[in-house]
mmCIF file of N, CA and C in Angstrom:
data_model
loop_
_atom_site.group_PDB
_atom_site.id
_atom_site.type_symbol
_atom_site.label_atom_id
_atom_site.label_comp_id
_atom_site.label_asym_id
_atom_site.label_seq_id
_atom_site.Cartn_x
_atom_site.Cartn_y
_atom_site.Cartn_z
ATOM 1 N N MET A 1 -10.856 -10.207 -1.411
ATOM 2 C CA MET A 1 -12.001 -9.377 -1.681
ATOM 3 C C MET A 1 -11.513 -8.068 -2.306
ATOM 4 N N LYS A 2 -12.140 -7.657 -3.414
ATOM 5 C CA LYS A 2 -11.786 -6.423 -4.106
ATOM 6 C C LYS A 2 -13.059 -5.715 -4.553
ATOM 7 N N ASP A 3 -12.946 -4.387 -4.725
ATOM 8 C CA ASP A 3 -14.088 -3.641 -5.242
ATOM 9 C C ASP A 3 -13.975 -3.493 -6.761
ATOM 10 N N ASN A 4 -14.783 -2.638 -7.356
ATOM 11 C CA ASN A 4 -14.776 -2.464 -8.816
ATOM 12 C C ASN A 4 -13.465 -1.920 -9.357
ATOM 13 N N TYR A 5 -12.703 -1.232 -8.517
ATOM 14 C CA TYR A 5 -11.408 -0.683 -8.932
ATOM 15 C C TYR A 5 -10.257 -1.587 -8.511
ATOM 16 N N LEU A 6 -10.603 -2.772 -8.023
ATOM 17 C CA LEU A 6 -9.662 -3.782 -7.534
ATOM 18 C C LEU A 6 -8.972 -3.369 -6.245
ATOM 19 N N TRP A 7 -9.599 -2.483 -5.469
ATOM 20 C CA TRP A 7 -9.047 -2.114 -4.166
ATOM 21 C C TRP A 7 -9.356 -3.215 -3.158
ATOM 22 N N THR A 8 -8.356 -3.531 -2.365
ATOM 23 C CA THR A 8 -8.484 -4.529 -1.309
ATOM 24 C C THR A 8 -8.681 -3.818 0.029
ATOM 25 N N PRO A 9 -9.058 -4.554 1.076
ATOM 26 C CA PRO A 9 -9.131 -3.939 2.399
ATOM 27 C C PRO A 9 -7.800 -3.291 2.811
ATOM 28 N N LEU A 10 -6.673 -3.899 2.427
ATOM 29 C CA LEU A 10 -5.371 -3.311 2.755
ATOM 30 C C LEU A 10 -5.217 -1.948 2.086
ATOM 31 N N MET A 11 -5.613 -1.834 0.837
ATOM 32 C CA MET A 11 -5.520 -0.551 0.137
ATOM 33 C C MET A 11 -6.398 0.503 0.810
ATOM 34 N N CYS A 12 -7.591 0.117 1.212
ATOM 35 C CA CYS A 12 -8.493 1.051 1.901
ATOM 36 C C CYS A 12 -7.891 1.521 3.215
ATOM 37 N N ALA A 13 -7.300 0.605 3.968
ATOM 38 C CA ALA A 13 -6.672 0.965 5.241
ATOM 39 C C ALA A 13 -5.476 1.884 5.018
ATOM 40 N N CYS A 14 -4.710 1.647 3.960
ATOM 41 C CA CYS A 14 -3.573 2.518 3.629
ATOM 42 C C CYS A 14 -4.060 3.909 3.252
ATOM 43 N N HIS A 15 -5.149 3.975 2.510
ATOM 44 C CA HIS A 15 -5.727 5.257 2.103
ATOM 45 C C HIS A 15 -6.187 6.060 3.313
ATOM 46 N N ARG A 16 -6.742 5.381 4.292
ATOM 47 C CA ARG A 16 -7.227 6.036 5.515
ATOM 48 C C ARG A 16 -6.114 6.327 6.507
ATOM 49 N N GLY A 17 -4.968 5.664 6.338
ATOM 50 C CA GLY A 17 -3.866 5.854 7.278
ATOM 51 C C GLY A 17 -4.057 5.097 8.576
ATOM 52 N N ASP A 18 -4.827 4.028 8.536
ATOM 53 C CA ASP A 18 -5.138 3.247 9.737
ATOM 54 C C ASP A 18 -4.071 2.176 9.950
ATOM 55 N N ILE A 19 -3.021 2.551 10.675
ATOM 56 C CA ILE A 19 -1.876 1.655 10.844
ATOM 57 C C ILE A 19 -2.242 0.371 11.578
ATOM 58 N N ALA A 20 -3.160 0.439 12.523
ATOM 59 C CA ALA A 20 -3.546 -0.765 13.262
ATOM 60 C C ALA A 20 -4.196 -1.788 12.326
ATOM 61 N N ILE A 21 -5.063 -1.327 11.448
ATOM 62 C CA ILE A 21 -5.720 -2.232 10.497
ATOM 63 C C ILE A 21 -4.727 -2.730 9.459
ATOM 64 N N VAL A 22 -3.839 -1.843 8.984
ATOM 65 C CA VAL A 22 -2.805 -2.263 8.034
ATOM 66 C C VAL A 22 -1.962 -3.375 8.648
ATOM 67 N N ASP A 23 -1.521 -3.182 9.879
ATOM 68 C CA ASP A 23 -0.701 -4.186 10.562
ATOM 69 C C ASP A 23 -1.468 -5.496 10.725
ATOM 70 N N LEU A 24 -2.724 -5.408 11.132
ATOM 71 C CA LEU A 24 -3.563 -6.600 11.291
ATOM 72 C C LEU A 24 -3.700 -7.347 9.966
ATOM 73 N N LEU A 25 -4.022 -6.631 8.904
ATOM 74 C CA LEU A 25 -4.201 -7.269 7.595
ATOM 75 C C LEU A 25 -2.912 -7.927 7.107
ATOM 76 N N LEU A 26 -1.783 -7.269 7.322
ATOM 77 C CA LEU A 26 -0.503 -7.864 6.931
ATOM 78 C C LEU A 26 -0.217 -9.126 7.741
ATOM 79 N N ASN A 27 -0.545 -9.082 9.036
ATOM 80 C CA ASN A 27 -0.305 -10.241 9.904
ATOM 81 C C ASN A 27 -1.162 -11.451 9.539
ATOM 82 N N ILE A 28 -2.309 -11.214 8.913
ATOM 83 C CA ILE A 28 -3.155 -12.349 8.522
ATOM 84 C C ILE A 28 -2.979 -12.713 7.049
ATOM 85 N N GLY A 29 -1.968 -12.098 6.407
ATOM 86 C CA GLY A 29 -1.600 -12.544 5.067
ATOM 87 C C GLY A 29 -2.058 -11.701 3.893
ATOM 88 N N ALA A 30 -2.454 -10.453 4.129
ATOM 89 C CA ALA A 30 -2.857 -9.596 3.007
ATOM 90 C C ALA A 30 -1.698 -9.448 2.024
ATOM 91 N N ASN A 31 -2.028 -9.416 0.746
ATOM 92 C CA ASN A 31 -1.020 -9.290 -0.309
ATOM 93 C C ASN A 31 -0.539 -7.849 -0.401
ATOM 94 N N ILE A 32 0.701 -7.615 -0.032
ATOM 95 C CA ILE A 32 1.280 -6.274 -0.024
ATOM 96 C C ILE A 32 1.629 -5.789 -1.430
ATOM 97 N N ASN A 33 1.710 -6.701 -2.390
ATOM 98 C CA ASN A 33 2.098 -6.354 -3.758
ATOM 99 C C ASN A 33 0.925 -6.239 -4.726
ATOM 100 N N VAL A 34 -0.288 -6.274 -4.224
ATOM 101 C CA VAL A 34 -1.476 -6.188 -5.068
ATOM 102 C C VAL A 34 -1.532 -4.823 -5.768
ATOM 103 N N THR A 35 -2.123 -4.792 -6.966
ATOM 104 C CA THR A 35 -2.308 -3.525 -7.680
ATOM 105 C C THR A 35 -3.776 -3.341 -8.044
ATOM 106 N N ASP A 36 -4.174 -2.074 -8.153
ATOM 107 C CA ASP A 36 -5.544 -1.768 -8.569
ATOM 108 C C ASP A 36 -5.582 -1.523 -10.075
ATOM 109 N N THR A 37 -6.704 -1.036 -10.582
ATOM 110 C CA THR A 37 -6.838 -0.819 -12.021
ATOM 111 C C THR A 37 -5.887 0.251 -12.546
ATOM 112 N N ALA A 38 -5.420 1.149 -11.669
ATOM 113 C CA ALA A 38 -4.473 2.196 -12.058
ATOM 114 C C ALA A 38 -3.032 1.809 -11.714
ATOM 115 N N ARG A 39 -2.846 0.561 -11.319
ATOM 116 C CA ARG A 39 -1.538 0.014 -10.942
ATOM 117 C C ARG A 39 -0.943 0.634 -9.678
ATOM 118 N N ASN A 40 -1.786 1.157 -8.818
ATOM 119 C CA ASN A 40 -1.340 1.614 -7.507
ATOM 120 C C ASN A 40 -1.172 0.410 -6.602
ATOM 121 N N THR A 41 -0.224 0.490 -5.704
ATOM 122 C CA THR A 41 -0.010 -0.544 -4.693
ATOM 123 C C THR A 41 -0.365 0.035 -3.327
ATOM 124 N N PRO A 42 -0.488 -0.800 -2.297
ATOM 125 C CA PRO A 42 -0.696 -0.257 -0.962
ATOM 126 C C PRO A 42 0.397 0.747 -0.570
ATOM 127 N N VAL A 43 1.631 0.466 -0.959
ATOM 128 C CA VAL A 43 2.748 1.365 -0.639
ATOM 129 C C VAL A 43 2.558 2.716 -1.322
ATOM 130 N N SER A 44 2.220 2.698 -2.602
ATOM 131 C CA SER A 44 2.060 3.969 -3.318
ATOM 132 C C SER A 44 0.865 4.758 -2.794
ATOM 133 N N ILE A 45 -0.186 4.066 -2.397
ATOM 134 C CA ILE A 45 -1.361 4.741 -1.838
ATOM 135 C C ILE A 45 -1.004 5.424 -0.526
ATOM 136 N N ALA A 46 -0.300 4.725 0.350
ATOM 137 C CA ALA A 46 0.115 5.322 1.625
ATOM 138 C C ALA A 46 0.997 6.540 1.396
ATOM 139 N N LYS A 47 1.918 6.443 0.456
ATOM 140 C CA LYS A 47 2.829 7.555 0.163
ATOM 141 C C LYS A 47 2.068 8.741 -0.418
ATOM 142 N N GLN A 48 1.184 8.479 -1.380
ATOM 143 C CA GLN A 48 0.421 9.557 -2.019
ATOM 144 C C GLN A 48 -0.493 10.274 -1.030
ATOM 145 N N CYS A 49 -0.957 9.554 -0.018
ATOM 146 C CA CYS A 49 -1.855 10.137 0.984
ATOM 147 C C CYS A 49 -1.099 10.709 2.180
ATOM 148 N N ASN A 50 0.217 10.704 2.100
ATOM 149 C CA ASN A 50 1.077 11.251 3.160
ATOM 150 C C ASN A 50 0.891 10.560 4.508
ATOM 151 N N HIS A 51 0.688 9.257 4.476
ATOM 152 C CA HIS A 51 0.593 8.474 5.705
ATOM 153 C C HIS A 51 1.951 7.816 5.943
ATOM 154 N N GLN A 52 2.891 8.603 6.455
ATOM 155 C CA GLN A 52 4.283 8.177 6.572
ATOM 156 C C GLN A 52 4.448 6.945 7.458
ATOM 157 N N GLU A 53 3.719 6.884 8.562
ATOM 158 C CA GLU A 53 3.841 5.744 9.473
ATOM 159 C C GLU A 53 3.398 4.448 8.784
ATOM 160 N N VAL A 54 2.321 4.512 8.032
ATOM 161 C CA VAL A 54 1.839 3.349 7.280
ATOM 162 C C VAL A 54 2.849 2.989 6.197
ATOM 163 N N TYR A 55 3.327 3.997 5.475
ATOM 164 C CA TYR A 55 4.337 3.781 4.434
ATOM 165 C C TYR A 55 5.570 3.091 5.016
ATOM 166 N N ASP A 56 6.052 3.586 6.148
ATOM 167 C CA ASP A 56 7.245 3.002 6.776
ATOM 168 C C ASP A 56 7.022 1.543 7.158
ATOM 169 N N LEU A 57 5.838 1.228 7.680
ATOM 170 C CA LEU A 57 5.517 -0.155 8.034
ATOM 171 C C LEU A 57 5.534 -1.046 6.795
ATOM 172 N N LEU A 58 4.936 -0.580 5.716
ATOM 173 C CA LEU A 58 4.898 -1.365 4.484
ATOM 174 C C LEU A 58 6.298 -1.587 3.922
ATOM 175 N N VAL A 59 7.114 -0.543 3.911
ATOM 176 C CA VAL A 59 8.488 -0.666 3.410
ATOM 177 C C VAL A 59 9.272 -1.650 4.265
ATOM 178 N N LYS A 60 9.070 -1.592 5.573
ATOM 179 C CA LYS A 60 9.747 -2.534 6.479
ATOM 180 C C LYS A 60 9.339 -3.968 6.147
ATOM 181 N N ARG A 61 8.061 -4.184 5.903
ATOM 182 C CA ARG A 61 7.577 -5.529 5.571
ATOM 183 C C ARG A 61 8.111 -6.009 4.229
ATOM 184 N N LEU A 62 8.392 -5.056 3.335
ATOM 185 C CA LEU A 62 8.944 -5.392 2.018
ATOM 186 C C LEU A 62 10.463 -5.491 2.038
ATOM 187 N N ASN A 63 11.067 -5.248 3.184
ATOM 188 C CA ASN A 63 12.528 -5.226 3.307
ATOM 189 C C ASN A 63 13.153 -4.238 2.328
ATOM 190 N N GLY A 64 12.494 -3.104 2.125
ATOM 191 C CA GLY A 64 13.015 -2.056 1.259
ATOM 192 C C GLY A 64 12.784 -2.278 -0.219
ATOM 193 N N ASP A 65 12.171 -3.394 -0.613
ATOM 194 C CA ASP A 65 11.939 -3.696 -2.025
ATOM 195 C C ASP A 65 10.613 -3.075 -2.469
ATOM 196 N N VAL A 66 10.621 -1.772 -2.695
ATOM 197 C CA VAL A 66 9.405 -1.037 -2.997
ATOM 198 C C VAL A 66 9.183 -0.956 -4.499
ATOM 199 N N LYS A 67 7.959 -1.279 -4.914
ATOM 200 C CA LYS A 67 7.609 -1.171 -6.338
ATOM 201 C C LYS A 67 7.501 0.292 -6.753
ATOM 202 N N ARG A 68 7.704 0.542 -8.028
ATOM 203 C CA ARG A 68 7.543 1.888 -8.582
ATOM 204 C C ARG A 68 6.087 2.048 -9.040
ATOM 205 N N ASN A 69 5.502 3.195 -8.740
ATOM 206 C CA ASN A 69 4.146 3.480 -9.182
ATOM 207 C C ASN A 69 4.204 3.844 -10.654
ATOM 208 N N ILE A 70 3.725 2.962 -11.511
ATOM 209 C CA ILE A 70 3.868 3.121 -12.958
ATOM 210 C C ILE A 70 3.036 4.280 -13.496
ATOM 211 N N ILE A 71 1.841 4.475 -12.995
ATOM 212 C CA ILE A 71 0.961 5.510 -13.535
ATOM 213 C C ILE A 71 1.469 6.911 -13.220
ATOM 214 N N SER A 72 1.824 7.177 -11.965
ATOM 215 C CA SER A 72 2.218 8.534 -11.597
ATOM 216 C C SER A 72 3.671 8.831 -11.932
ATOM 217 N N LYS A 73 4.440 7.785 -12.264
ATOM 218 C CA LYS A 73 5.844 7.938 -12.650
ATOM 219 C C LYS A 73 6.700 8.551 -11.551
ATOM 220 N N ILE A 74 6.284 8.386 -10.297
ATOM 221 C CA ILE A 74 7.119 8.896 -9.220
ATOM 222 C C ILE A 74 7.724 7.727 -8.482
ATOM 223 N N SER A 75 8.965 7.856 -8.151
ATOM 224 C CA SER A 75 9.618 6.827 -7.367
ATOM 225 C C SER A 75 9.259 7.059 -5.915
ATOM 226 N N ILE A 76 8.864 6.004 -5.229
ATOM 227 C CA ILE A 76 8.498 6.156 -3.830
ATOM 228 C C ILE A 76 9.552 5.550 -2.924
ATOM 229 N N THR A 77 10.707 5.267 -3.474
ATOM 230 C CA THR A 77 11.794 4.762 -2.659
ATOM 231 C C THR A 77 12.568 5.926 -2.082
ATOM 232 N N TYR A 78 13.320 5.638 -1.053
ATOM 233 C CA TYR A 78 14.149 6.668 -0.431
ATOM 234 C C TYR A 78 15.343 6.953 -1.282
#
């Protein structure tokens, strides 16, 4: 399920910083590598919104393989 900007429930939860919902969505198979119309990923959204706990969970699930946010040109890796 996506909205007009291609945001998924996982992206919305990352934007809100709701770690419990992020964890639940990941556990039921949410796509962690999905991108929206601006090429943001759940990881980049969590980082941009300063939700460090959510960001850390996503990075852990990705085993450190974090995508680069193409639009903002900022690296979100450590």
